[in-house]
Coordinates of C-alpha atoms and ligand atoms in Angstrom, one line a residue:
M1 CA 24.3 3.6 35.8
S2 CA 25.4 0.2 34.5
R3 CA 26.4 -2.6 36.7
V4 CA 29.5 -4.7 36.2
F5 CA 29.8 -8.5 35.9
N6 CA 30.9 -9.6 39.4
F7 CA 32.7 -12.9 39.8
C8 CA 33.4 -12.5 43.5
A9 CA 33.6 -15.7 45.5
G10 CA 31.8 -13.9 48.4
P11 CA 30.2 -11.6 49.3
A12 CA 28.9 -12.3 45.8
A13 CA 26.7 -10.9 43.2
L14 CA 23.0 -10.4 44.0
P15 CA 20.1 -10.3 41.5
E16 CA 19.6 -6.8 40.3
S17 CA 15.8 -7.0 40.7
V18 CA 16.3 -7.9 44.3
L19 CA 18.5 -4.9 44.9
Q20 CA 15.9 -2.7 43.2
Q21 CA 13.2 -4.0 45.4
A22 CA 15.4 -3.4 48.5
Q23 CA 16.0 0.2 47.2
T24 CA 12.3 0.8 46.9
D25 CA 11.6 -0.6 50.4
L26 CA 14.6 1.1 52.0
I27 CA 13.2 4.3 53.3
D28 CA 9.6 3.3 53.7
W29 CA 8.6 -0.4 53.8
Q30 CA 5.1 -0.9 52.4
G31 CA 3.9 2.5 53.5
R32 CA 4.7 2.0 57.2
G33 CA 6.9 5.1 57.1
L34 CA 10.1 3.3 58.3
S35 CA 12.6 0.8 57.0
I36 CA 13.0 -2.9 57.8
M37 CA 16.2 -2.1 59.7
E38 CA 14.3 0.1 62.2
M39 CA 11.7 -2.4 63.2
S40 CA 11.6 -4.6 66.3
H41 CA 12.5 -8.2 65.6
R42 CA 9.4 -9.0 67.6
S43 CA 7.1 -6.8 65.4
D44 CA 4.4 -8.5 63.3
E45 CA 6.2 -7.1 60.2
I46 CA 9.6 -8.7 60.9
V47 CA 8.0 -12.0 62.2
S48 CA 6.0 -12.2 59.0
I49 CA 9.0 -11.4 56.8
A50 CA 11.1 -14.1 58.6
N51 CA 8.2 -16.7 58.4
A52 CA 7.7 -15.9 54.7
A53 CA 11.5 -16.3 54.0
E54 CA 11.5 -19.7 55.8
A55 CA 8.4 -20.9 54.0
S56 CA 9.9 -19.9 50.6
L57 CA 13.2 -21.7 51.4
R58 CA 11.2 -24.8 52.5
R59 CA 9.4 -24.8 49.2
L60 CA 12.5 -24.3 47.2
M61 CA 14.6 -27.0 48.8
G62 CA 11.6 -29.3 49.7
I63 CA 12.7 -29.2 53.4
P64 CA 10.5 -31.7 55.4
E65 CA 8.6 -30.6 58.5
N66 CA 10.9 -32.7 60.7
Y67 CA 13.8 -30.3 59.9
A68 CA 14.3 -27.0 61.7
V69 CA 15.4 -24.0 59.6
L70 CA 17.5 -21.6 61.6
F71 CA 18.5 -18.1 60.7
L72 CA 21.7 -17.4 62.7
Q73 CA 24.8 -15.2 62.6
G74 CA 28.5 -15.8 62.9
G75 CA 29.0 -17.3 59.4
A76 CA 29.8 -20.8 58.3
S77 CA 33.0 -20.5 60.3
Q78 CA 31.1 -20.3 63.5
Q79 CA 29.2 -23.4 62.6
F80 CA 32.5 -25.3 62.4
A81 CA 32.5 -25.1 66.2
A82 CA 28.7 -25.2 66.6
V83 CA 28.5 -28.5 64.7
T84 CA 30.9 -30.2 67.1
L85 CA 29.4 -28.6 70.2
N86 CA 25.9 -29.6 69.2
L87 CA 26.6 -33.2 68.1
A88 CA 29.7 -34.7 69.5
T89 CA 29.9 -36.7 72.7
S90 CA 33.0 -37.4 74.7
D91 CA 33.2 -41.1 73.7
T92 CA 32.3 -41.1 70.0
P93 CA 34.6 -39.9 67.3
V94 CA 33.6 -37.3 64.7
E95 CA 34.6 -37.9 61.1
Y96 CA 35.7 -35.5 58.4
V97 CA 36.6 -35.7 54.7
N98 CA 39.4 -33.2 54.0
T99 CA 38.9 -31.9 50.4
G100 CA 40.1 -28.3 50.7
Q101 CA 40.8 -25.2 52.7
W102 CA 37.3 -25.0 54.2
S103 CA 37.3 -28.6 55.3
K104 CA 40.7 -28.0 56.9
K105 CA 39.3 -25.1 58.9
A106 CA 36.3 -27.1 60.0
I107 CA 38.6 -29.9 61.1
S108 CA 40.9 -27.7 63.1
E109 CA 37.9 -26.1 64.9
A110 CA 36.3 -29.5 65.7
K111 CA 39.6 -30.7 67.2
R112 CA 39.1 -28.2 70.0
F113 CA 36.1 -30.1 71.2
A114 CA 36.2 -33.7 70.0
Q115 CA 38.1 -36.6 68.9
V116 CA 38.4 -36.0 65.1
K117 CA 39.1 -38.7 62.6
V118 CA 39.9 -37.6 59.0
V119 CA 38.6 -40.5 56.9
A120 CA 40.0 -39.3 53.6
S121 CA 42.0 -36.4 52.3
S122 CA 43.1 -35.0 48.9
E123 CA 45.7 -32.7 50.3
D124 CA 48.4 -34.9 48.7
Q125 CA 47.4 -33.5 45.3
N126 CA 46.7 -29.9 46.4
F127 CA 43.0 -30.6 46.8
S128 CA 42.3 -31.2 43.2
Y129 CA 39.9 -34.1 43.5
V130 CA 37.5 -35.9 45.9
P131 CA 38.8 -39.2 47.1
E132 CA 36.8 -42.3 46.0
H133 CA 34.2 -43.1 48.6
S134 CA 35.3 -46.7 48.6
V135 CA 38.7 -45.7 50.2
W136 CA 37.2 -43.6 53.0
D137 CA 38.2 -45.1 56.3
R138 CA 34.8 -44.8 58.0
A139 CA 33.7 -46.5 61.2
D140 CA 30.2 -47.3 62.5
G141 CA 29.2 -45.2 65.5
A142 CA 30.7 -41.9 64.6
A143 CA 28.6 -39.0 65.9
Y144 CA 28.6 -37.5 62.4
L145 CA 30.4 -37.3 59.1
H146 CA 31.3 -33.8 57.9
I147 CA 31.8 -32.9 54.3
C148 CA 32.1 -29.8 52.2
P149 CA 30.4 -30.7 49.0
N150 CA 31.7 -27.7 47.1
E151 CA 35.1 -26.4 48.1
T152 CA 34.9 -22.7 47.1
I153 CA 38.7 -22.1 46.9
G154 CA 39.7 -25.2 45.0
G155 CA 36.6 -25.3 42.9
V156 CA 36.1 -29.0 43.8
A157 CA 32.7 -30.6 44.1
F158 CA 31.4 -34.0 45.2
A159 CA 30.1 -36.0 42.3
E160 CA 28.1 -38.2 44.7
L161 CA 26.9 -38.1 48.2
P162 CA 28.3 -40.5 50.9
R163 CA 25.7 -42.8 52.4
G164 CA 25.3 -44.7 55.7
D165 CA 23.6 -44.4 59.0
V166 CA 25.9 -41.8 60.4
P167 CA 24.3 -38.3 60.1
I168 CA 25.9 -36.3 57.3
V169 CA 26.8 -32.7 58.1
A170 CA 27.4 -30.6 55.0
D171 CA 28.9 -27.1 54.7
M172 CA 27.0 -26.0 51.6
S173 CA 28.0 -22.3 51.8
S174 CA 29.0 -22.1 48.1
M175 CA 26.5 -24.5 46.5
I176 CA 23.2 -24.2 48.5
L177 CA 20.3 -23.4 46.1
S178 CA 22.4 -24.2 43.0
G179 CA 20.3 -27.2 42.2
P180 CA 17.8 -29.6 43.8
L181 CA 18.9 -32.1 46.5
N182 CA 17.3 -34.4 49.0
V183 CA 17.4 -32.7 52.4
S184 CA 16.6 -36.0 54.1
D185 CA 19.9 -37.4 53.0
Y186 CA 21.6 -35.0 55.5
G187 CA 21.5 -34.6 59.2
V188 CA 22.6 -31.0 59.0
I189 CA 23.1 -28.5 56.1
Y190 CA 24.6 -25.1 56.9
A191 CA 25.7 -22.2 54.8
G192 CA 26.9 -18.6 55.1
A193 CA 24.5 -16.5 53.1
Q194 CA 26.9 -14.3 51.2
K195 CA 27.5 -16.7 48.2
N196 CA 24.2 -18.0 47.0
I197 CA 21.6 -16.7 49.5
G198 CA 21.9 -13.0 50.3
P199 CA 24.1 -10.5 52.0
A200 CA 26.8 -11.3 54.6
G201 CA 25.7 -11.6 58.2
L202 CA 23.2 -14.4 57.9
T203 CA 23.9 -18.1 58.3
V204 CA 21.3 -20.7 57.5
V205 CA 21.2 -24.0 59.3
I206 CA 18.9 -26.8 58.4
V207 CA 18.8 -29.5 61.0
D208 CA 17.0 -32.8 61.5
R209 CA 15.0 -32.2 64.7
K210 CA 16.1 -35.6 66.0
L211 CA 19.6 -34.2 66.3
L212 CA 18.5 -31.4 68.5
G213 CA 19.0 -31.8 72.3
R214 CA 22.4 -33.4 72.0
A215 CA 24.5 -30.3 72.7
S216 CA 27.3 -30.5 75.3
A217 CA 26.8 -28.6 78.6
Q218 CA 29.7 -26.3 77.5
C219 CA 27.9 -25.3 74.3
P220 CA 27.2 -21.5 74.5
A221 CA 23.5 -20.6 74.2
M222 CA 24.2 -18.6 71.1
L223 CA 25.6 -21.7 69.3
N224 CA 22.9 -24.2 70.6
W225 CA 20.6 -25.2 67.7
Q226 CA 17.9 -26.4 70.0
I227 CA 17.7 -23.0 71.8
A228 CA 17.6 -21.3 68.4
A229 CA 14.8 -23.7 67.2
E230 CA 12.8 -23.2 70.3
N231 CA 13.0 -19.4 69.9
D232 CA 12.2 -19.3 66.2
S233 CA 15.8 -18.0 65.6
M234 CA 15.0 -15.0 67.8
Y235 CA 16.8 -16.0 71.0
N236 CA 18.6 -12.7 70.5
T237 CA 18.3 -10.0 67.8
P238 CA 18.6 -11.8 64.5
P239 CA 20.0 -10.1 61.3
T240 CA 16.7 -8.8 60.3
F241 CA 17.7 -6.9 57.1
A242 CA 19.7 -9.9 55.9
I243 CA 16.8 -12.2 56.4
Y244 CA 14.5 -9.8 54.5
L245 CA 16.9 -9.7 51.6
A246 CA 17.4 -13.4 51.6
G247 CA 13.6 -13.7 51.4
L248 CA 13.6 -11.6 48.3
V249 CA 16.3 -13.9 46.8
F250 CA 14.2 -17.0 47.6
E251 CA 11.2 -15.3 45.9
W252 CA 13.3 -14.5 42.9
L253 CA 14.4 -18.1 42.7
E254 CA 10.8 -19.4 42.9
Q255 CA 9.8 -17.0 40.1
L256 CA 12.6 -18.3 37.9
G257 CA 11.2 -21.8 38.3
G258 CA 12.9 -23.1 41.4
L259 CA 16.0 -25.2 41.8
D260 CA 15.5 -27.5 38.8
A261 CA 15.5 -24.4 36.6
M262 CA 18.6 -23.0 38.4
A263 CA 20.4 -26.3 38.0
S264 CA 20.0 -26.3 34.2
I265 CA 21.1 -22.7 33.9
N266 CA 24.1 -23.3 36.2
Q267 CA 25.0 -26.4 34.2
R268 CA 24.9 -24.5 31.0
K269 CA 27.0 -21.7 32.4
A270 CA 29.7 -24.0 33.8
D271 CA 29.8 -26.3 30.7
K272 CA 30.5 -23.3 28.4
L273 CA 33.3 -22.0 30.6
Y274 CA 35.0 -25.4 31.1
A275 CA 34.6 -26.2 27.4
Y276 CA 36.3 -23.0 26.4
I277 CA 39.1 -23.5 29.0
D278 CA 39.8 -27.0 27.9
Q279 CA 40.0 -26.2 24.2
S280 CA 41.9 -22.9 24.6
G281 CA 45.4 -24.3 24.8
F282 CA 46.1 -21.2 26.9
Y283 CA 44.0 -21.7 30.1
A284 CA 43.8 -24.7 32.3
N285 CA 41.7 -25.9 35.2
P286 CA 43.5 -28.3 37.6
V287 CA 40.5 -30.2 39.0
A288 CA 39.6 -33.8 38.2
V289 CA 36.8 -33.6 35.6
P290 CA 34.1 -35.4 37.6
N291 CA 34.8 -33.1 40.6
R292 CA 34.6 -29.8 38.8
S293 CA 32.5 -27.2 40.6
L294 CA 29.5 -25.6 38.9
M295 CA 29.9 -22.6 41.1
N296 CA 33.6 -21.8 41.4
V297 CA 35.8 -22.2 38.4
P298 CA 39.6 -21.7 39.0
F299 CA 41.8 -21.4 36.0
T300 CA 45.5 -20.6 35.3
L301 CA 47.0 -18.8 32.4
A302 CA 49.7 -20.4 30.2
N303 CA 52.2 -18.0 31.7
A304 CA 51.7 -16.7 35.3
E305 CA 53.5 -13.5 34.4
L306 CA 50.4 -12.5 32.4
D307 CA 48.1 -12.7 35.4
K308 CA 48.4 -9.0 36.2
A309 CA 47.7 -8.0 32.6
F310 CA 44.8 -10.4 32.5
L311 CA 43.2 -8.9 35.7
Q312 CA 43.8 -5.3 34.6
G313 CA 42.2 -6.0 31.2
A314 CA 39.3 -7.8 32.9
D315 CA 38.7 -4.8 35.1
D316 CA 38.7 -2.5 32.1
A317 CA 36.1 -4.8 30.5
R318 CA 34.1 -4.5 33.7
L319 CA 34.6 -8.2 34.6
L320 CA 35.5 -7.9 38.3
N321 CA 36.9 -10.1 41.1
L322 CA 38.6 -12.8 39.0
K323 CA 41.8 -13.1 41.0
G324 CA 42.2 -16.6 42.3
H325 CA 43.1 -17.7 45.8
R326 CA 46.8 -17.7 46.6
S327 CA 46.7 -21.5 47.4
V328 CA 45.6 -22.3 43.8
G329 CA 47.0 -19.3 41.9
G330 CA 45.7 -17.8 38.7
M331 CA 42.1 -16.9 38.4
R332 CA 38.8 -17.9 39.8
A333 CA 35.4 -17.1 38.3
S334 CA 32.5 -17.7 40.8
I335 CA 29.4 -18.1 38.8
Y336 CA 26.7 -18.4 41.5
N337 CA 22.9 -18.2 40.8
A338 CA 22.9 -14.4 40.5
V339 CA 25.7 -14.2 38.0
P340 CA 23.8 -14.1 34.6
E341 CA 24.7 -16.3 31.7
A342 CA 25.6 -13.0 29.8
A343 CA 28.5 -12.6 32.4
V344 CA 29.9 -16.0 31.5
D345 CA 29.6 -15.1 27.8
A346 CA 31.4 -11.8 28.3
L347 CA 34.1 -13.6 30.3
I348 CA 34.7 -16.1 27.6
D349 CA 34.9 -13.4 24.9
Y350 CA 37.4 -11.5 27.0
M351 CA 39.5 -14.7 27.6
R352 CA 39.5 -15.5 23.9
D353 CA 40.7 -12.0 23.0
F354 CA 43.4 -12.0 25.7
A355 CA 44.7 -15.5 24.6
S356 CA 44.9 -14.5 21.0
Q357 CA 46.9 -11.3 21.9
H358 CA 49.3 -13.2 24.1
S359 CA 50.0 -16.5 22.4
Ligands
PLP1 C1 32.8 -18.8 52.4 C2 32.9 -20.2 53.0 C3 33.0 -20.4 54.4 C4 33.2 -19.2 55.4 O1 32.0 -18.5 55.5 P1 31.9 -17.3 56.6 O2 30.4 -17.1 56.5 O3 32.8 -16.3 56.1 O4 32.3 -17.9 57.9 C5 33.0 -21.7 54.9 N1 32.8 -22.7 54.1 C6 32.7 -22.5 52.7 C7 32.5 -23.7 51.9 C8 32.7 -21.3 52.2 O5 32.6 -21.1 50.9

């Protein structure tokens, strides 16, 4: 069996060594005679797996003790509502920066529960850049400022982080663990697991404990971060297998040298791909250069009528899931942590061959 190179935006590639470990553990976990999926979430085994996963994530990201780490379900999309229900009050506005399709969804969900102010938007140019922070129309006293530092669909990333006293809430679904960051700069970080953490079904929330206890009375228990924190993410049955697999990914990252090491690998992968696109004269990336994502690289072909042939040829070369999102068109290569540099090299080789055959 040989595995393909998988450029899927999510659920995305997982490290092969992690899948092999899971295969070994599947039928009989550490000689217990049963699998992870068949154990009580209250068992010593699962509690220790969850604790180890949390500890590993804390080491990787340098998460301070005054932040709670929650392992939840419902995806990042459920957090769009949870953020507002946990943090907004009736008399303070909540602020959003609108830089793409995921920001837009977060905004429309927040509008159900709070007075939303969009402080800046790049929709005027099809979300191809992040507006200069100096033009953001922010006010003191907002309950929080929400950003999506890496817009997965547009391939647009923040070059710098906003500052100020208002807690920053960041949807990091497609860039968490791609490099080091300072957790204390954020009030809340959340991410669906299926891009850079593990399998679908797990959602990670990292929240400054001083923001707990602010949830509105209408906030359902299942969305209430304080309840989750008080119950060690086991208020109800957590996604035990997904937590176990995420724990293996965290271990894999630690063995590779942590997030500093990942950042340089990711930078090298992205630099090569953008450099090739820019000099090809055949492919183009629409994003403002300082805002180009290291994780999601959209590109168009010189002639959109060639898209189908490009995708077919890519499939034949075992380069999968390169079709772009309909709002951007063309292609998108998602090159998360688990996508090896060899995959990027193979993609560039294929792109070069395809361009020379069609130009
Ligand atoms: C994938 C993604 C989402 C949606 O995640 P779900 O887990 O499917 O709800 C939200 N935000 C960003 C930035 C994403 O990349």
